[in-house]
Short mmCIF file of C-alpha atoms in Angstrom, two decimals:
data_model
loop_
_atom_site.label_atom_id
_atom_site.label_comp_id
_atom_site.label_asym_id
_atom_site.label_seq_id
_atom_site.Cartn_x
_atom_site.Cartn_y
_atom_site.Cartn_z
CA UNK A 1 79.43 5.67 164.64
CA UNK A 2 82.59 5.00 163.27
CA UNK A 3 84.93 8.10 162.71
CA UNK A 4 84.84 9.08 158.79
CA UNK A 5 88.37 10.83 157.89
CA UNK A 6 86.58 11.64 154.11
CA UNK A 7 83.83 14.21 155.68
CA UNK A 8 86.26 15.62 157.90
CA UNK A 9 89.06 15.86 155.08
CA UNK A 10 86.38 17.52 153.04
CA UNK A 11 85.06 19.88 155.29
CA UNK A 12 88.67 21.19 156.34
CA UNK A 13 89.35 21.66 152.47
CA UNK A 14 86.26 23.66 152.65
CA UNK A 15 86.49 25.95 155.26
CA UNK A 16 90.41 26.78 154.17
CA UNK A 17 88.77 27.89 150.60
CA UNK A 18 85.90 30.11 152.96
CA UNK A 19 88.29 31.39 154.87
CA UNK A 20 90.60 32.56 152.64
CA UNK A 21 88.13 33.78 150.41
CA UNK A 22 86.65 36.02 153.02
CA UNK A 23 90.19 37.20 153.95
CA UNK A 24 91.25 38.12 150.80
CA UNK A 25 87.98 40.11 149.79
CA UNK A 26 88.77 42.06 153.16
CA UNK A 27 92.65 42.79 152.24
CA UNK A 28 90.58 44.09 149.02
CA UNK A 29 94.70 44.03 147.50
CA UNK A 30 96.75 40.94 148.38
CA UNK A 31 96.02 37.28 147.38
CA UNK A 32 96.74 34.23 149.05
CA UNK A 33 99.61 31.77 147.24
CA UNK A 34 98.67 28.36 147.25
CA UNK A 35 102.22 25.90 147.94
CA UNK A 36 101.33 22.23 147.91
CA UNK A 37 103.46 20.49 149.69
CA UNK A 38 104.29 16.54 150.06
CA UNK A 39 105.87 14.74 153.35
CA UNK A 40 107.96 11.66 152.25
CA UNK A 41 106.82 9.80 155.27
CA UNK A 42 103.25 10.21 154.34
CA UNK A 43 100.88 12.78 153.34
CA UNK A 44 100.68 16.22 152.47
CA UNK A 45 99.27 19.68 152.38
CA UNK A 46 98.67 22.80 151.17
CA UNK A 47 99.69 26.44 152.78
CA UNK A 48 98.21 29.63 151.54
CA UNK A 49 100.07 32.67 152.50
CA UNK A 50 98.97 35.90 152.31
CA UNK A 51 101.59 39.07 152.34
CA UNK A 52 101.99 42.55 152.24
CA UNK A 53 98.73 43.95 151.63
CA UNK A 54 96.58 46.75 152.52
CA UNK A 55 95.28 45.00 155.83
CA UNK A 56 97.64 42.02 156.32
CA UNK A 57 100.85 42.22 156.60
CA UNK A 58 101.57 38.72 156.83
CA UNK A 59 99.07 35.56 157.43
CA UNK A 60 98.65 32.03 156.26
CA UNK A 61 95.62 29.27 155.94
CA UNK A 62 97.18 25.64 156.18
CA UNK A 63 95.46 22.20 155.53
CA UNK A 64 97.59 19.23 155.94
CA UNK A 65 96.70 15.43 156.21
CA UNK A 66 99.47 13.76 157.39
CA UNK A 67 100.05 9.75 158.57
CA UNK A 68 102.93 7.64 159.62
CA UNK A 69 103.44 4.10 161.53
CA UNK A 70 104.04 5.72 165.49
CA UNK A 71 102.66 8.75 167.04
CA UNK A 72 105.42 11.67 167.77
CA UNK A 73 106.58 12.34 171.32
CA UNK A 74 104.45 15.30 171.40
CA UNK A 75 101.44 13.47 171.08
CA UNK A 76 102.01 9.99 172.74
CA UNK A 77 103.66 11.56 176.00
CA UNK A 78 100.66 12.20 177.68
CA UNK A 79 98.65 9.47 175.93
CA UNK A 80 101.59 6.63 176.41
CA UNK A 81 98.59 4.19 175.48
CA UNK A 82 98.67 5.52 171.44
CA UNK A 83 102.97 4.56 171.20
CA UNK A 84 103.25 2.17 168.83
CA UNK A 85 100.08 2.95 166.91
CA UNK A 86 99.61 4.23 162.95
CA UNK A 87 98.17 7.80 162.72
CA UNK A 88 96.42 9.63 160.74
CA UNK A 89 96.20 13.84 161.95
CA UNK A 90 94.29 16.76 159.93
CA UNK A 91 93.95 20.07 160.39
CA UNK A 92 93.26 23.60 159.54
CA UNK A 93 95.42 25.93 161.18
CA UNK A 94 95.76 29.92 160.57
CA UNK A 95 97.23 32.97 162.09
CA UNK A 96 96.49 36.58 161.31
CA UNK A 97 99.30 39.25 161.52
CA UNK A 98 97.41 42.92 160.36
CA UNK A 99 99.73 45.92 159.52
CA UNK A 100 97.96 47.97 161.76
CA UNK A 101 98.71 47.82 165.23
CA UNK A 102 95.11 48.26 166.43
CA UNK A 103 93.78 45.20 164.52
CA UNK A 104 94.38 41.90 167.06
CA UNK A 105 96.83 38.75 165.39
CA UNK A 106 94.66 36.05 165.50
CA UNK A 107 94.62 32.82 165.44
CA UNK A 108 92.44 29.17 165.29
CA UNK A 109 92.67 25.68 164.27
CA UNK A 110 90.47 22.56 164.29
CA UNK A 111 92.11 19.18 164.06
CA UNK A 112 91.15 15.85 163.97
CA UNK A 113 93.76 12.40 165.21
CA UNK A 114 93.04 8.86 164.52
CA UNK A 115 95.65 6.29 166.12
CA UNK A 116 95.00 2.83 165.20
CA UNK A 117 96.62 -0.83 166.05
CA UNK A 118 95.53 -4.29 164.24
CA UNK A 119 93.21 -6.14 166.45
CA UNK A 120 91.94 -2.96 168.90
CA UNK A 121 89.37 -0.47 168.60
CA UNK A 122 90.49 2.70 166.71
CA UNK A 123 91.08 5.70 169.22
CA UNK A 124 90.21 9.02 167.64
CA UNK A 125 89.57 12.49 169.08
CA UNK A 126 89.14 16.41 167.96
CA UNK A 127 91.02 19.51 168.69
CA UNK A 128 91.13 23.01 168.18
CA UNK A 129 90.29 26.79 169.33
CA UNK A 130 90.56 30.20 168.57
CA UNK A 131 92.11 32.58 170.55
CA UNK A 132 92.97 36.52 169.94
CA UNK A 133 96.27 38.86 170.64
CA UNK A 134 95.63 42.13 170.49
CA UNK A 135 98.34 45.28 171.14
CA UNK A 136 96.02 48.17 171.83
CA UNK A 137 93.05 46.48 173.44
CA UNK A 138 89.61 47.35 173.45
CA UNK A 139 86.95 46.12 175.44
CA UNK A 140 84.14 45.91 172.86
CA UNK A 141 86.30 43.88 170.54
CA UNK A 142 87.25 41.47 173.56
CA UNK A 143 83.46 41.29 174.65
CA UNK A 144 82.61 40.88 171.15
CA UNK A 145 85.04 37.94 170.22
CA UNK A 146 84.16 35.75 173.12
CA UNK A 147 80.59 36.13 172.61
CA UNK A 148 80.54 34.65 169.32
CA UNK A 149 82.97 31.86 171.17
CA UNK A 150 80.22 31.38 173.62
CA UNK A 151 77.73 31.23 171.03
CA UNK A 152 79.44 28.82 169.37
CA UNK A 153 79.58 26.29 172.32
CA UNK A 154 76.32 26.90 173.68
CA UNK A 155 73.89 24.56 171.70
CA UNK A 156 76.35 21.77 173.10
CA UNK A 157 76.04 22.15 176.76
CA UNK A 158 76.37 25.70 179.16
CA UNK A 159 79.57 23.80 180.69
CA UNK A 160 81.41 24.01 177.37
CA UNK A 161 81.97 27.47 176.58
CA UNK A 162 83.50 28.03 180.15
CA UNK A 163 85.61 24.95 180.71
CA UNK A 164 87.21 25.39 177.29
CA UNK A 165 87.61 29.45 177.91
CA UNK A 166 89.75 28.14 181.07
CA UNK A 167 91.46 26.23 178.99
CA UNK A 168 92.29 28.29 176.55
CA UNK A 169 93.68 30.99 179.14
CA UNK A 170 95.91 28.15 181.27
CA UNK A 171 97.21 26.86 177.21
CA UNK A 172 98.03 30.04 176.07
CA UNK A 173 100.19 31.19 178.81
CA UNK A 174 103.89 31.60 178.73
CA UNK A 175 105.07 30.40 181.97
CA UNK A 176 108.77 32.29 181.96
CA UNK A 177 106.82 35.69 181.49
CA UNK A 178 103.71 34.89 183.71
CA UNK A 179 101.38 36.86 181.62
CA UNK A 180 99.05 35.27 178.97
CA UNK A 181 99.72 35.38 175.20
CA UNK A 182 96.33 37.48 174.49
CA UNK A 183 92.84 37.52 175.71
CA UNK A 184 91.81 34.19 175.26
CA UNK A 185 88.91 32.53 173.85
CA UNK A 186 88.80 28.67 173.26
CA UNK A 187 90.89 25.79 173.64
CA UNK A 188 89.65 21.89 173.98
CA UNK A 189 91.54 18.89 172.90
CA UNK A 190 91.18 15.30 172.83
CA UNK A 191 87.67 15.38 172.32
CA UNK A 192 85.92 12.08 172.00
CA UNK A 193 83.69 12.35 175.33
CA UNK A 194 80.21 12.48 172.70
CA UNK A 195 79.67 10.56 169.72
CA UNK A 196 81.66 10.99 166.87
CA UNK A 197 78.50 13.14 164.94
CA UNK A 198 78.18 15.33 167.67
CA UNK A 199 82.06 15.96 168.05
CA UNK A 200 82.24 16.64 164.60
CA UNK A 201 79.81 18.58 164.43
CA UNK A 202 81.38 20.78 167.75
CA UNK A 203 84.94 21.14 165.32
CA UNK A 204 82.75 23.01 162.42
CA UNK A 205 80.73 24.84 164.69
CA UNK A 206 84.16 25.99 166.47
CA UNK A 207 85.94 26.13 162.63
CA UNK A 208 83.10 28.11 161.26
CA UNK A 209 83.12 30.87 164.11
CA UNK A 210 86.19 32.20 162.99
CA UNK A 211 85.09 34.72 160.16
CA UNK A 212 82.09 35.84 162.52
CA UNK A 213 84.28 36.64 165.44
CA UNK A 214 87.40 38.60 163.60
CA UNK A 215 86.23 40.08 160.76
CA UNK A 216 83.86 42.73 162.79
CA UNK A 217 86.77 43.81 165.00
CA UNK A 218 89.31 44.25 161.78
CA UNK A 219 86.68 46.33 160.20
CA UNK A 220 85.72 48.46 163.14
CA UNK A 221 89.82 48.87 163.62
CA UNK A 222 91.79 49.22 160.14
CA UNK A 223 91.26 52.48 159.59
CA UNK A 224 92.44 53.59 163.26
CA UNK A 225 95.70 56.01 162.60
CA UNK A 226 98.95 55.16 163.77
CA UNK A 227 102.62 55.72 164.46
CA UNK A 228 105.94 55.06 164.32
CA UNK A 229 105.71 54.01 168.52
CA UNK A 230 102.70 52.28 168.08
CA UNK A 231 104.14 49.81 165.18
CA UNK A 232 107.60 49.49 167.53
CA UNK A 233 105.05 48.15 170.19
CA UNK A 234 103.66 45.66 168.19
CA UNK A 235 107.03 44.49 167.13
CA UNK A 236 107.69 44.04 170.49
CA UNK A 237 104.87 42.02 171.66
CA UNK A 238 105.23 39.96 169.19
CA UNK A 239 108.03 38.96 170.34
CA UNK A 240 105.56 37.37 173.16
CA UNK A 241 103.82 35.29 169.99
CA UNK A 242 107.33 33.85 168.71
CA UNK A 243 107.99 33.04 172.16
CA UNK A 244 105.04 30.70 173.20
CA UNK A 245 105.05 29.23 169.49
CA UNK A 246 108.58 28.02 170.11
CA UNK A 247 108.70 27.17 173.16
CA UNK A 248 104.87 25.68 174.09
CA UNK A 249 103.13 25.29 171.58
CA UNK A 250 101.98 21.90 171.30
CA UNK A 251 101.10 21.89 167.27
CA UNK A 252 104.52 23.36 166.89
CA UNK A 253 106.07 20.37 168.28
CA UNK A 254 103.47 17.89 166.78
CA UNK A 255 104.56 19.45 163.12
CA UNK A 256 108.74 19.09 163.71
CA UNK A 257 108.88 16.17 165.30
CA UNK A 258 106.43 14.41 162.90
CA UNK A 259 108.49 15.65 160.25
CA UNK A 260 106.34 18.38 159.20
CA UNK A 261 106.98 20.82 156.65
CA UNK A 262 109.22 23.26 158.63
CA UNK A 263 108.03 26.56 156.18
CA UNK A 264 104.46 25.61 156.94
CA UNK A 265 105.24 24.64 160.75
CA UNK A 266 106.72 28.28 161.17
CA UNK A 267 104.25 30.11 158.97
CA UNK A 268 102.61 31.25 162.01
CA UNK A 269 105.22 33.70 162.63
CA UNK A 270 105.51 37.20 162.40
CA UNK A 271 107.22 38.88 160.13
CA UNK A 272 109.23 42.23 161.94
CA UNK A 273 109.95 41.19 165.81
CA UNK A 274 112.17 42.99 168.50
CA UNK A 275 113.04 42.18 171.64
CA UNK A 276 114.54 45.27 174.07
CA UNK A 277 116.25 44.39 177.32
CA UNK A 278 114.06 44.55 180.32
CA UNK A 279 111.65 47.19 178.35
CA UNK A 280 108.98 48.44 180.28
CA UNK A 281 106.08 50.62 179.15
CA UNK A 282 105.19 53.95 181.00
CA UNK A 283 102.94 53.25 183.58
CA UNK A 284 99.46 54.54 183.06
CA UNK A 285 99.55 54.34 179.00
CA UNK A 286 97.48 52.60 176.43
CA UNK A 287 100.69 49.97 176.31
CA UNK A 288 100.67 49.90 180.10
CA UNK A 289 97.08 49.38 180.00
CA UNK A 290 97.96 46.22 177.62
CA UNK A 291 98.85 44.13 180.73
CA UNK A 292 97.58 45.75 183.36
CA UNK A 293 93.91 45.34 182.46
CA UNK A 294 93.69 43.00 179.14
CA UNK A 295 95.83 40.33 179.70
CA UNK A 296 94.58 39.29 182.68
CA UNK A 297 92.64 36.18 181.97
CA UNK A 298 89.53 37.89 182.83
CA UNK A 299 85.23 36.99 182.60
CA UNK A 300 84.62 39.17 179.22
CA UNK A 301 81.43 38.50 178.89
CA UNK A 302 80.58 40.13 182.69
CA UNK A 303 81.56 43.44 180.70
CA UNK A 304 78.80 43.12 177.98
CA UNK A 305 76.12 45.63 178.12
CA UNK A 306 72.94 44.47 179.79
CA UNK A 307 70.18 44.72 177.00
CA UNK A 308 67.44 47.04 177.58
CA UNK A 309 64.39 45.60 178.91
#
């Protein structure tokens, strides 16, 4: 079947409105802004920011459709068949950044590329994931989020959920620092190996397990108390998240050198960072305990309680 940019258009617009609408009814106090936006080279978008409210401190939805006559760098380098072709790219993205250092930033996106050239057979594909980055950890919440990942994946082969849970640990991984950005969860891009119904139908599946898998943890955290040193932490791991968006992240570099909307593009970062010279946490505390047992790329699922029989 040939690829059809109107169903997938109209189910991103969708699941931006679900998404933000279950968002906002669990801030319960701030609303999301809605800034269309227009690219003079072709296309568009809207962001939808949320800020400074009871539960989020900072966190945007974006949709943008966006097309042009050649592929950026950071899509045609390691596809140097696409150069020279038209594009059309879509996409939900989001990211998550809670007040409260206990609640995880989180983040997803499902995307969709067609490249195209007069004559030759449209080349298409899907990407996406979600992935989580917590401060304090806790294993339930870890367990929890990549079972609804694996859930997600299973009805389309027992392969997927683990090839694209390795993937999404090697992605998210900042090199310089050798640690991971958080504990994972899914990753998979250029996706064309099924049919085009069936790899749609893997992007809402992926898209629509967003909600299920954060929501419980934000509710089971939000009302965990906290400190002064505890929000000085988080300030200074996210100074981790600024680091792999700027320097790896491949959407990133998609949106500038596409000439992306650069308040959109950057929307993904937090709002209060720090950076302290060579900082290390006391060994043996819960921020100790951060890298020494969480971010460690580890099998979540092998920690799940066996049910009772």
């Amino acid at each position: 079947m040939n690829p059809s940019l109107e169903a997938v258009k109209a189910y991103l617009l969708d699941l931006q409105e679900r998404i933000c609408a279950a968002l906002e009814a669990e801030d319960g106090a701030a609303h999301f802004v809605e800034d269309a936006w227009t690219r003079p080279t072709g296309g568009g978008g809207r962001t939808r920011v949320i800020a400074e409210g009871a539960l989020l401190e900072k966190g945007g939805v974006n949709f943008s459709h966006v097309h042009g006559d050649s592929l950026p760098p950071s899509a045609s380098a390691h596809r140097p068949e696409l150069a020279g072709r038209s594009f059309e790219a879509m996409g939900v993205s989001l990211v998550m950044h809670p007040r409260n250092p206990y609640i995880p930033t989180a983040h997803a996106n499902v995307r969709f590329f067609l490249a195209e050239k007069p004559g030759e057979t449209p080349v298409w594909w899907f990407g996406g994931g979600l992935d989580l980055t917590p401060y304090y950890g806790n294993e339930a919440d870890c367990v929890h989020w990549h079972q609804v990942c694996h859930d997600a994946c299973a009805p389309f082969g027992a392969d997927v959920y683990p090839r694209y849970k390795a993937w999404c640990d090697r992605y998210f991984h900042l090199k310089h620092r050798g640690e991971p950005r958080g504990i994972g969860g899914l990753f998979f891009d250029d996706l064309n190996d099924w049919d085009f119904d069936t790899c749609f139908a893997f992007q809402r599946a992926i898209g629509d397990a967003f909600v299920d898998a954060y929501l419980p943890i934000v509710q089971r955290r939000r009302d965990q108390p906290y400190g002064q040193a505890e929000r000085e932490f988080q300030a200074y791991r996210r100074g981790r998240y600024v680091e792999f968006n700027l320097v790896y992240d491949r959407g990133t570099l998609f949106g500038l050198q596409s000439g992306g909307r650069t308040e959109s593009i950057l929307m993904s970062l937090p709002p209060e960072v720090r950076w302290g010279y060579d900082w290390k946490p006391v060994p043996g505390s819960p921020e100790a305990r951060l890298t020494d047992f969480f971010l460690t790329d580890r099998d979540w699922l092998a920690l799940a309680p066996t049910p009772a029989g």
